[in-house]
Tab-separated table of C-alpha atoms and ligand atoms in Angstrom:
chain	number	residue	atom	x	y	z
A	1	MET	CA	20.547	-12.706	-15.745
A	2	ARG	CA	16.655	-12.709	-14.805
A	3	VAL	CA	15.152	-8.692	-15.366
A	4	VAL	CA	11.735	-8.531	-13.728
A	5	VAL	CA	10.126	-5.060	-14.720
A	6	LEU	CA	7.339	-3.516	-12.935
A	7	GLY	CA	5.383	-1.235	-14.808
A	8	ALA	CA	4.441	-1.527	-18.404
A	9	GLY	CA	3.437	2.291	-18.782
A	10	PHE	CA	5.856	4.861	-21.195
A	11	GLY	CA	9.961	4.178	-18.633
A	12	GLY	CA	8.243	-0.586	-18.615
A	13	LEU	CA	7.963	-0.294	-22.378
A	14	GLU	CA	10.780	1.371	-23.599
A	15	LEU	CA	13.032	-0.743	-21.680
A	16	THR	CA	11.824	-3.524	-22.907
A	17	THR	CA	11.455	-2.942	-26.184
A	18	ARG	CA	15.143	-2.514	-25.139
A	19	LEU	CA	16.286	-5.359	-24.187
A	20	SER	CA	14.290	-7.322	-26.878
A	21	GLU	CA	15.619	-5.746	-29.099
A	22	GLY	CA	19.414	-6.100	-27.444
A	23	LEU	CA	19.798	-9.381	-26.950
A	24	SER	CA	16.194	-11.777	-28.168
A	25	ASP	CA	15.771	-15.605	-27.158
A	26	ALA	CA	18.683	-14.860	-24.655
A	27	ALA	CA	16.444	-12.121	-22.619
A	28	ASP	CA	15.104	-13.931	-19.778
A	29	VAL	CA	12.579	-10.650	-19.248
A	30	VAL	CA	9.418	-10.114	-16.915
A	31	LEU	CA	7.004	-7.245	-17.248
A	32	VAL	CA	4.240	-6.668	-14.992
A	33	ASP	CA	1.354	-4.443	-14.295
A	34	ARG	CA	-2.263	-4.689	-13.532
A	35	SER	CA	-4.334	-2.691	-16.560
A	36	ASP	CA	-5.357	-4.355	-18.795
A	37	GLY	CA	-3.423	-2.238	-21.648
A	38	PHE	CA	-1.631	0.693	-22.476
A	39	VAL	CA	-3.115	4.407	-22.751
A	40	PHE	CA	-0.424	7.111	-23.467
A	41	GLY	CA	-1.125	10.423	-21.337
A	42	PHE	CA	-2.210	12.967	-24.318
A	43	SER	CA	-4.836	10.802	-25.546
A	44	LYS	CA	-7.137	11.198	-22.600
A	45	LEU	CA	-7.500	14.516	-23.737
A	46	GLU	CA	-8.962	12.977	-27.328
A	47	VAL	CA	-11.264	11.114	-25.334
A	48	MET	CA	-12.398	13.917	-23.140
A	49	PHE	CA	-12.788	16.183	-26.499
A	50	GLY	CA	-14.969	13.443	-27.966
A	51	ARG	CA	-11.858	13.230	-31.149
A	52	ALA	CA	-11.246	10.019	-30.463
A	53	ALA	CA	-13.607	6.608	-28.903
A	54	PRO	CA	-12.006	5.226	-25.710
A	55	SER	CA	-11.505	2.134	-27.928
A	56	ASP	CA	-9.189	4.056	-30.707
A	57	VAL	CA	-6.635	4.822	-27.885
A	58	VAL	CA	-6.184	1.700	-25.345
A	59	HIS	CA	-3.546	-0.924	-26.209
A	60	PRO	CA	-4.004	-4.112	-24.678
A	61	TYR	CA	-0.544	-5.705	-23.452
A	62	ARG	CA	-2.867	-9.478	-24.609
A	63	ASP	CA	-1.325	-9.408	-27.756
A	64	LEU	CA	2.650	-8.515	-26.911
A	65	VAL	CA	5.111	-10.545	-28.422
A	66	LYS	CA	8.424	-9.600	-28.238
A	67	PRO	CA	11.541	-12.547	-27.641
A	68	GLY	CA	12.715	-13.007	-24.401
A	69	VAL	CA	9.674	-10.987	-22.957
A	70	ARG	CA	6.935	-12.422	-21.133
A	71	PHE	CA	4.025	-9.568	-20.530
A	72	VAL	CA	2.640	-11.186	-16.692
A	73	GLN	CA	-0.562	-9.115	-16.079
A	74	ALA	CA	-0.905	-8.726	-12.471
A	75	ASP	CA	-1.177	-6.323	-9.239
A	76	VAL	CA	2.150	-5.389	-7.091
A	77	ARG	CA	1.980	-6.809	-3.737
A	78	ALA	CA	4.806	-6.069	-2.407
A	79	ILE	CA	8.751	-5.587	-2.847
A	80	ASP	CA	12.025	-6.985	-1.126
A	81	PRO	CA	14.296	-4.584	-2.686
A	82	ALA	CA	16.825	-5.584	-1.044
A	83	ALA	CA	16.656	-8.986	-1.835
A	84	ARG	CA	14.987	-8.046	-4.829
A	85	ARG	CA	11.996	-10.334	-4.795
A	86	VAL	CA	8.249	-9.401	-5.755
A	87	GLU	CA	5.161	-10.430	-4.737
A	88	THR	CA	2.421	-11.106	-7.327
A	89	ASP	CA	-1.496	-11.904	-7.375
A	90	ALA	CA	0.490	-14.108	-10.287
A	91	GLY	CA	3.074	-15.516	-7.774
A	92	THR	CA	6.717	-14.199	-6.717
A	93	PHE	CA	9.363	-12.990	-8.592
A	94	GLU	CA	13.018	-12.667	-8.072
A	95	ALA	CA	15.501	-10.849	-10.188
A	96	ASP	CA	19.386	-10.691	-10.538
A	97	VAL	CA	18.328	-7.171	-11.946
A	98	LEU	CA	14.869	-5.223	-10.789
A	99	VAL	CA	13.745	-2.645	-12.443
A	100	VAL	CA	10.818	-0.528	-10.675
A	101	ALA	CA	8.314	2.371	-13.128
A	102	LEU	CA	5.049	2.055	-11.408
A	103	GLY	CA	4.587	5.770	-11.874
A	104	ALA	CA	2.682	7.703	-9.755
A	105	ASP	CA	-0.968	7.080	-7.767
A	106	LEU	CA	-3.534	9.327	-8.028
A	107	ASP	CA	-6.137	9.977	-5.599
A	108	PRO	CA	-9.016	12.239	-6.788
A	109	ALA	CA	-10.613	11.488	-2.847
A	110	ALA	CA	-7.494	13.056	-1.529
A	111	THR	CA	-9.193	16.423	-2.784
A	112	PRO	CA	-12.540	17.609	-0.393
A	113	GLY	CA	-15.603	18.109	-2.886
A	114	LEU	CA	-13.616	16.616	-5.859
A	115	VAL	CA	-14.985	13.255	-6.385
A	116	GLU	CA	-18.551	14.668	-5.697
A	117	GLY	CA	-18.471	18.279	-6.973
A	118	GLY	CA	-16.107	17.705	-9.744
A	119	HIS	CA	-14.186	15.829	-12.411
A	120	GLU	CA	-10.049	14.785	-13.098
A	121	PHE	CA	-9.249	13.786	-16.712
A	122	TYR	CA	-6.074	12.147	-15.064
A	123	THR	CA	-7.873	8.884	-15.195
A	124	GLU	CA	-8.415	6.890	-17.552
A	125	ALA	CA	-12.123	6.400	-15.692
A	126	GLY	CA	-12.063	10.045	-15.446
A	127	ALA	CA	-11.494	11.398	-18.593
A	128	PHE	CA	-13.126	9.126	-20.560
A	129	ALA	CA	-15.948	10.019	-18.450
A	130	LEU	CA	-15.854	13.598	-19.326
A	131	ARG	CA	-16.582	12.570	-22.697
A	132	ASP	CA	-20.483	12.653	-21.947
A	133	VAL	CA	-19.927	15.418	-19.419
A	134	LEU	CA	-18.406	17.476	-22.217
A	135	ALA	CA	-20.776	16.730	-24.742
A	136	ALA	CA	-23.608	18.038	-22.592
A	137	PHE	CA	-22.412	20.808	-20.638
A	138	ASP	CA	-23.768	24.249	-22.450
A	139	GLY	CA	-21.563	26.268	-21.448
A	140	GLY	CA	-20.815	27.897	-17.918
A	141	ARG	CA	-17.836	28.430	-15.306
A	142	VAL	CA	-15.461	26.216	-16.248
A	143	ILE	CA	-12.021	25.918	-14.053
A	144	VAL	CA	-9.621	23.978	-14.987
A	145	GLY	CA	-7.187	23.723	-11.642
A	146	VAL	CA	-4.659	21.772	-9.830
A	147	THR	CA	-4.558	20.313	-6.624
A	148	SER	CA	-1.044	19.853	-5.507
A	149	THR	CA	2.326	19.450	-7.122
A	150	PRO	CA	4.048	17.651	-8.103
A	151	PHE	CA	1.746	16.881	-10.300
A	152	LYS	CA	2.583	14.600	-14.179
A	153	CYS	CA	2.987	16.785	-17.987
A	154	PRO	CA	2.255	20.478	-16.175
A	155	PRO	CA	1.451	21.669	-19.807
A	156	ALA	CA	-1.144	19.854	-19.500
A	157	PRO	CA	-3.754	21.904	-17.680
A	158	SER	CA	-2.799	24.743	-20.152
A	159	GLU	CA	-4.376	22.358	-23.136
A	160	THR	CA	-6.747	21.585	-21.330
A	161	ALA	CA	-7.532	25.407	-21.327
A	162	LEU	CA	-6.828	25.885	-25.104
A	163	LEU	CA	-8.940	23.054	-26.161
A	164	MET	CA	-11.956	24.125	-23.568
A	165	HIS	CA	-11.630	27.327	-25.336
A	166	ASP	CA	-12.319	25.554	-29.050
A	167	HIS	CA	-14.607	22.871	-27.191
A	168	LEU	CA	-17.187	25.730	-26.300
A	169	THR	CA	-16.197	27.164	-29.493
A	170	ARG	CA	-17.865	25.182	-31.507
A	171	ARG	CA	-20.080	24.313	-29.555
A	172	GLY	CA	-21.454	27.768	-29.748
A	173	SER	CA	-21.249	27.855	-26.091
A	174	ARG	CA	-18.619	30.152	-25.718
A	175	ASP	CA	-19.448	33.449	-25.135
A	176	ARG	CA	-22.391	32.178	-22.643
A	177	SER	CA	-18.807	31.394	-20.774
A	178	GLU	CA	-15.766	32.116	-19.088
A	179	ILE	CA	-12.858	29.430	-18.481
A	180	ALA	CA	-10.064	29.958	-15.830
A	181	LEU	CA	-6.705	28.186	-15.105
A	182	VAL	CA	-5.297	27.338	-11.726
A	183	MET	CA	-2.107	26.959	-11.287
A	184	PRO	CA	0.634	26.731	-8.780
A	185	LEU	CA	3.391	27.919	-11.422
A	186	PRO	CA	4.519	31.183	-11.432
A	187	VAL	CA	4.246	30.461	-15.354
A	188	PRO	CA	2.325	28.122	-17.336
A	189	ILE	CA	5.623	25.848	-18.840
A	190	PRO	CA	8.640	27.472	-16.101
A	191	PRO	CA	11.957	25.901	-18.299
A	192	SER	CA	11.085	26.863	-21.328
A	193	PRO	CA	10.045	31.397	-21.182
A	194	PRO	CA	8.871	31.626	-25.239
A	195	ALA	CA	6.801	28.788	-24.459
A	196	SER	CA	5.404	30.320	-21.854
A	197	ALA	CA	4.409	33.798	-22.762
A	198	ALA	CA	3.201	32.127	-26.214
A	199	LEU	CA	0.317	30.333	-24.140
A	200	LEU	CA	-0.069	33.556	-22.054
A	201	GLU	CA	-0.427	35.688	-25.414
A	202	ALA	CA	-2.811	32.393	-26.587
A	203	PHE	CA	-4.407	32.964	-22.745
A	204	ALA	CA	-4.926	36.192	-23.235
A	205	GLU	CA	-6.445	36.082	-26.651
A	206	ARG	CA	-9.392	33.660	-25.910
A	207	ASP	CA	-10.182	34.913	-23.280
A	208	ILE	CA	-9.098	32.597	-20.158
A	209	GLY	CA	-8.027	33.662	-16.566
A	210	TRP	CA	-4.987	32.800	-15.377
A	211	HIS	CA	-4.168	32.192	-11.963
A	212	PRO	CA	-0.938	30.970	-11.031
A	213	GLN	CA	0.376	30.904	-7.784
A	214	THR	CA	-1.967	28.538	-5.824
A	215	LEU	CA	-4.026	25.529	-6.236
A	216	ILE	CA	-7.097	24.209	-5.238
A	217	ARG	CA	-7.936	23.164	-1.667
A	218	ALA	CA	-11.228	21.590	-1.750
A	219	LEU	CA	-14.253	22.234	-3.707
A	220	ASP	CA	-17.735	22.586	-2.090
A	221	PRO	CA	-20.409	21.367	-4.378
A	222	ASP	CA	-23.205	22.531	-2.176
A	223	ARG	CA	-22.397	26.214	-2.892
A	224	SER	CA	-20.272	25.615	-6.295
A	225	VAL	CA	-17.523	27.438	-5.614
A	226	VAL	CA	-14.183	25.710	-5.288
A	227	VAL	CA	-11.607	27.104	-2.839
A	228	LEU	CA	-8.198	28.253	-3.109
A	229	ALA	CA	-5.146	27.755	-1.013
A	230	GLU	CA	-5.503	30.939	1.042
A	231	GLY	CA	-9.008	30.479	0.711
A	232	ALA	CA	-10.267	32.915	-1.178
A	233	GLU	CA	-13.246	31.146	-3.541
A	234	MET	CA	-14.336	31.202	-7.135
A	235	PRO	CA	-17.672	30.169	-8.342
A	236	TYR	CA	-17.598	27.776	-11.200
A	237	ASP	CA	-20.222	24.897	-12.801
A	238	LEU	CA	-17.753	22.514	-14.545
A	239	PHE	CA	-14.715	22.306	-12.207
A	240	LEU	CA	-11.591	19.981	-14.468
A	241	GLY	CA	-8.962	19.380	-12.057
A	242	VAL	CA	-5.581	17.870	-11.807
A	243	PRO	CA	-5.965	15.114	-8.553
A	244	VAL	CA	-2.819	14.753	-5.679
A	245	HIS	CA	-0.230	12.800	-6.817
A	246	LYS	CA	1.428	10.297	-4.920
A	247	ALA	CA	4.211	7.225	-5.183
A	248	PRO	CA	1.837	3.854	-5.209
A	249	ALA	CA	1.917	2.516	-1.528
A	250	VAL	CA	3.817	-0.966	-2.954
A	251	VAL	CA	6.769	2.044	-3.419
A	252	VAL	CA	6.938	3.446	-0.018
A	253	ASP	CA	5.722	0.039	1.861
A	254	ALA	CA	8.548	-0.967	0.199
A	255	GLY	CA	10.789	1.337	2.071
A	256	MET	CA	12.209	2.753	-1.277
A	257	THR	CA	10.714	6.105	-0.749
A	258	VAL	CA	11.758	9.949	0.418
A	259	ASP	CA	10.262	12.618	0.807
A	260	GLY	CA	7.491	10.498	-1.231
A	261	TRP	CA	8.759	9.361	-3.980
A	262	ILE	CA	11.890	6.592	-4.619
A	263	PRO	CA	15.063	8.592	-4.557
A	264	VAL	CA	17.959	7.889	-7.613
A	265	ASP	CA	20.959	8.601	-9.077
A	266	PRO	CA	20.635	10.888	-11.396
A	267	LEU	CA	22.790	9.650	-14.041
A	268	SER	CA	22.348	5.886	-13.658
A	269	LEU	CA	19.043	6.002	-12.407
A	270	GLU	CA	20.479	3.185	-9.717
A	271	THR	CA	18.157	3.192	-6.402
A	272	ALA	CA	20.143	2.396	-3.092
A	273	PHE	CA	19.601	-1.177	-3.582
A	274	PRO	CA	21.809	-3.072	-5.049
A	275	GLY	CA	20.582	-4.291	-8.665
A	276	VAL	CA	17.077	-2.033	-8.160
A	277	TYR	CA	16.516	0.825	-10.462
A	278	ALA	CA	14.066	2.962	-10.948
A	279	VAL	CA	12.753	5.366	-13.553
A	280	GLY	CA	9.937	7.783	-14.801
A	281	ASP	CA	7.284	9.546	-12.459
A	282	VAL	CA	8.145	7.143	-9.119
A	283	THR	CA	11.003	8.824	-9.013
A	284	SER	CA	12.659	12.036	-7.678
A	285	VAL	CA	14.779	12.673	-10.427
A	286	GLY	CA	14.295	15.634	-11.119
A	287	THR	CA	12.814	16.590	-14.640
A	288	PRO	CA	8.956	16.817	-15.189
A	289	LYS	CA	6.834	13.706	-14.771
A	290	ALA	CA	5.766	13.203	-18.174
A	291	GLY	CA	6.634	9.960	-20.446
A	292	VAL	CA	9.262	11.711	-22.459
A	293	PHE	CA	12.082	11.608	-19.876
A	294	ALA	CA	10.673	8.303	-18.587
A	295	GLU	CA	11.203	6.892	-21.522
A	296	GLY	CA	14.602	8.667	-21.667
A	297	GLN	CA	15.282	6.975	-18.153
A	298	ALA	CA	14.307	3.743	-19.460
A	299	ALA	CA	16.445	3.825	-22.550
A	300	VAL	CA	20.319	4.189	-20.147
A	301	VAL	CA	18.923	1.619	-17.489
A	302	ALA	CA	18.584	-0.258	-20.884
A	303	GLU	CA	22.029	0.036	-21.579
A	304	ARG	CA	23.404	-0.908	-18.418
A	305	ILE	CA	21.530	-3.635	-18.589
A	306	LEU	CA	23.024	-4.579	-21.517
A	307	ALA	CA	26.486	-3.797	-21.131
A	308	ARG	CA	25.925	-5.716	-17.940
A	309	ALA	CA	24.998	-8.790	-19.842
A	310	ARG	CA	27.507	-8.980	-22.740
A	311	GLY	CA	30.384	-8.115	-19.669
A	312	GLY	CA	30.977	-4.376	-20.885
A	313	ALA	CA	30.676	-1.516	-18.941
A	314	GLU	CA	28.159	-0.285	-17.587
A	315	ASP	CA	28.692	3.529	-18.224
A	316	ALA	CA	25.674	5.162	-19.964
A	317	GLU	CA	24.836	8.036	-18.113
A	318	TYR	CA	21.096	10.041	-18.734
A	319	GLY	CA	20.862	13.807	-20.228
A	320	GLY	CA	17.678	14.137	-18.893
A	321	ARG	CA	16.727	15.797	-22.195
A	322	GLY	CA	12.968	15.508	-24.048
A	323	LEU	CA	10.781	16.811	-26.183
A	324	CYS	CA	7.301	17.783	-25.384
A	325	TYR	CA	4.205	18.424	-27.547
A	326	LEU	CA	1.438	21.101	-27.096
A	327	GLU	CA	-2.035	21.657	-28.152
A	328	PHE	CA	-2.512	24.985	-28.818
A	329	GLY	CA	-6.189	24.306	-30.290
A	330	GLU	CA	-7.420	24.872	-33.897
A	331	GLY	CA	-5.001	21.490	-34.514
A	332	ARG	CA	-1.884	23.257	-33.724
A	333	VAL	CA	1.062	21.771	-31.791
A	334	ALA	CA	4.273	23.743	-30.422
A	335	GLY	CA	6.931	21.989	-29.596
A	336	VAL	CA	9.090	22.355	-26.305
A	337	ASP	CA	12.885	20.803	-26.220
A	338	VAL	CA	14.079	20.889	-22.416
A	339	THR	CA	17.227	19.579	-20.884
A	340	PHE	CA	17.165	19.553	-17.076
A	341	LEU	CA	21.153	18.685	-15.497
A	342	SER	CA	21.410	18.580	-11.770
A	343	GLY	CA	22.319	21.802	-10.451
A	344	ARG	CA	22.232	24.098	-13.531
A	345	PRO	CA	19.129	25.593	-14.823
A	346	PRO	CA	17.169	23.640	-17.658
A	347	THR	CA	18.369	25.089	-20.973
A	348	GLY	CA	15.799	24.058	-24.466
A	349	GLY	CA	14.833	25.250	-27.296
A	350	PHE	CA	10.130	26.317	-28.528
A	351	ASP	CA	9.002	25.722	-31.822
A	352	ALA	CA	5.479	27.318	-32.423
A	353	PRO	CA	2.394	26.086	-32.715
A	354	SER	CA	1.713	24.872	-36.364
A	355	ILE	CA	-0.011	21.900	-38.207
A	356	GLU	CA	3.167	20.256	-38.917
A	357	MET	CA	3.809	20.370	-35.840
A	358	ALA	CA	0.976	18.348	-35.039
A	359	ALA	CA	1.625	16.006	-37.274
A	360	ASP	CA	5.344	15.352	-35.700
A	361	LYS	CA	2.942	13.747	-32.226
A	362	ALA	CA	0.671	12.045	-34.473
A	363	GLU	CA	4.216	10.167	-35.712
A	364	PHE	CA	5.759	10.298	-32.028
A	365	GLY	CA	2.472	7.322	-31.492
A	366	THR	CA	2.016	6.176	-33.748
A	367	GLY	CA	5.986	4.905	-34.197
A	368	ARG	CA	5.678	4.338	-30.383
A	369	ILE	CA	3.094	1.845	-30.461
A	370	ARG	CA	4.926	0.003	-33.701
A	371	ARG	CA	7.934	-0.738	-31.264
A	372	TRP	CA	7.004	-1.106	-28.565
A	373	PHE	CA	3.724	-3.257	-30.000
A	374	GLY	CA	4.605	-4.484	-32.726
A	375	ARG	CA	1.402	-3.633	-34.741
A	376	GLU	CA	-0.715	-0.592	-36.228
A	377	TRP	CA	-2.276	2.404	-34.569
A	378	ALA	CA	-5.565	1.397	-36.187
A	379	MET	CA	-6.775	4.411	-35.550
A	380	ALA	CA	-4.023	7.433	-36.356
B	1	LIG	C1	-3.231	14.380	-19.148
B	1	LIG	C2	-2.031	13.795	-19.773
B	1	LIG	C3	-1.151	14.606	-20.324
B	1	LIG	C4	0.245	14.029	-21.643
B	1	LIG	N1	0.344	14.529	-22.033
B	1	LIG	C5	1.988	13.493	-21.979
B	1	LIG	C6	2.605	13.947	-23.468
B	1	LIG	O1	1.799	14.807	-23.766
B	1	LIG	N2	4.151	14.381	-23.295
B	1	LIG	C7	4.635	13.911	-22.770
B	1	LIG	O2	5.496	12.778	-21.988
B	1	LIG	N3	3.697	12.959	-21.303
B	1	LIG	C8	2.465	12.663	-20.969
B	1	LIG	N4	2.110	12.929	-20.457
B	1	LIG	C9	2.775	12.311	-18.165
B	1	LIG	C10	2.302	10.854	-19.015
B	1	LIG	O3	1.440	10.591	-19.578
B	1	LIG	C11	3.717	10.537	-17.575
B	1	LIG	O4	4.138	10.912	-17.290
B	1	LIG	C12	3.778	8.746	-18.383
B	1	LIG	O5	2.901	7.956	-17.873
B	1	LIG	C13	5.215	8.322	-16.737
B	1	LIG	O6	5.183	7.252	-17.070
B	1	LIG	P1	6.114	5.913	-15.925
B	1	LIG	O7	6.496	4.968	-17.219
B	1	LIG	O8	6.724	6.227	-15.190
B	1	LIG	O9	4.759	5.715	-15.339
B	1	LIG	P2	3.348	4.959	-16.164
B	1	LIG	O10	2.948	5.697	-17.514
B	1	LIG	O11	2.607	5.538	-15.813
B	1	LIG	O12	2.780	3.929	-16.089
B	1	LIG	C14	3.302	3.507	-14.706
B	1	LIG	C15	2.473	1.081	-14.874
B	1	LIG	O13	2.682	0.519	-13.384
B	1	LIG	C16	1.414	-0.046	-13.167
B	1	LIG	N5	0.896	-0.340	-12.363
B	1	LIG	C17	0.839	0.866	-11.339
B	1	LIG	N6	0.741	0.603	-9.989
B	1	LIG	C18	1.090	-0.945	-9.604
B	1	LIG	C19	1.035	-2.785	-9.416
B	1	LIG	N7	0.680	-2.608	-7.686
B	1	LIG	N8	0.852	-3.178	-10.279
B	1	LIG	C20	1.269	-3.668	-10.811
B	1	LIG	N9	0.950	-2.109	-11.946
B	1	LIG	C21	1.222	-1.234	-11.239
B	1	LIG	C22	0.291	0.889	-14.284
B	1	LIG	O14	-1.013	0.095	-14.172
B	1	LIG	C23	0.653	1.969	-15.118
B	1	LIG	O15	0.484	0.905	-16.265
B	1	LIG	C24	0.608	13.057	-20.029
B	1	LIG	C25	-0.272	13.015	-18.504
B	1	LIG	C26	-2.035	12.927	-18.504
B	1	LIG	C27	-2.321	12.273	-17.660
């Protein structure tokens, strides 16, 4: 059975690791990604706030060695989901089972003025470039703002505002600065009322301005203002934005998307095309766009593929659960454990910020690098 996995992010790495663990050399898996290496989303914050160097957080694919898995560094140019055929700039791949895990593309240029007059911290390039910008910033009006929905890792803008507070405090420029957070949501983390309450309390304690239920529509760099969705303006000296998200053009062109993302069965993760699955940010499965959910979906797809390979029942189902870590600043991290089940309100728990949770988060990263890449994460 030939399995082709498109995208070596959270979803693709977890999926291929499980297939290799389950089938070893008997696996026939091709994993395609255009990048040189994998970067955790949370590592982008580490780099921009000067807590890590870019080279510390990029995990190169070149030494990815797993029995039964071949990594191909290539651009996916076209997908024929009905024929399960993929064109890449390293050749054509035919699959018995095709898994699309291409994530969400980011489009900073879609927000007028963002590229010219602001910064975004969601792409690797944007977050890494901010390291020097933040190191040189001497205080002023800072806005952390979201430009569209949906967006990955909904806690990340809140974390960024709190870490910005720490950064400016450490540099002695907090008292001549303002920090404002502009979010489309009514509370910071809607599925977890206790997490939202803790965040709102932290913002109030740190004098971080909270601007819910609105979006950044544009920046006007000449006048140093951001324009909100309703037309109101806010002055800024430094803008840190979450850019517009969209499905990669290659899946749109393949006719796989409906309303912008790939619809899947929420339990099996199968698309409308037989033998074609999709996991993670590229889907509209109903969980937030976050690595832990992509990973959980990949585990279910792996189980189904392993069952098929062994002639068993392909009956594994996705349970919608994910544990997200939340940086509160001052070295403390909270945990939000949420379960999303189709048709029901999300449920979950909250672990208050602590040093112990920060250690858990570090282990979350090192454990995955060990499993996915078969080596230690030197920096952690
Ligand atoms: C600042 C920030 C902080 C975050 N913090 C967290 C966190 O603490 N916890 C958490 O769970 N999530 C977090 N996330 C979200 C997380 O990074 C994503 O949700 C997760 O990576 C999604 O996994 P995925 O497998 O769907 O896609 P991705 O991990 O994005 O992988 C998609 C892959 O597809 C490749 N690709 C795309 N198009 C092509 C093409 N045409 N050809 C070849 N390759 C292609 C890309 O190179 C990429 O490697 C954070 C995100 C950000 C930006």
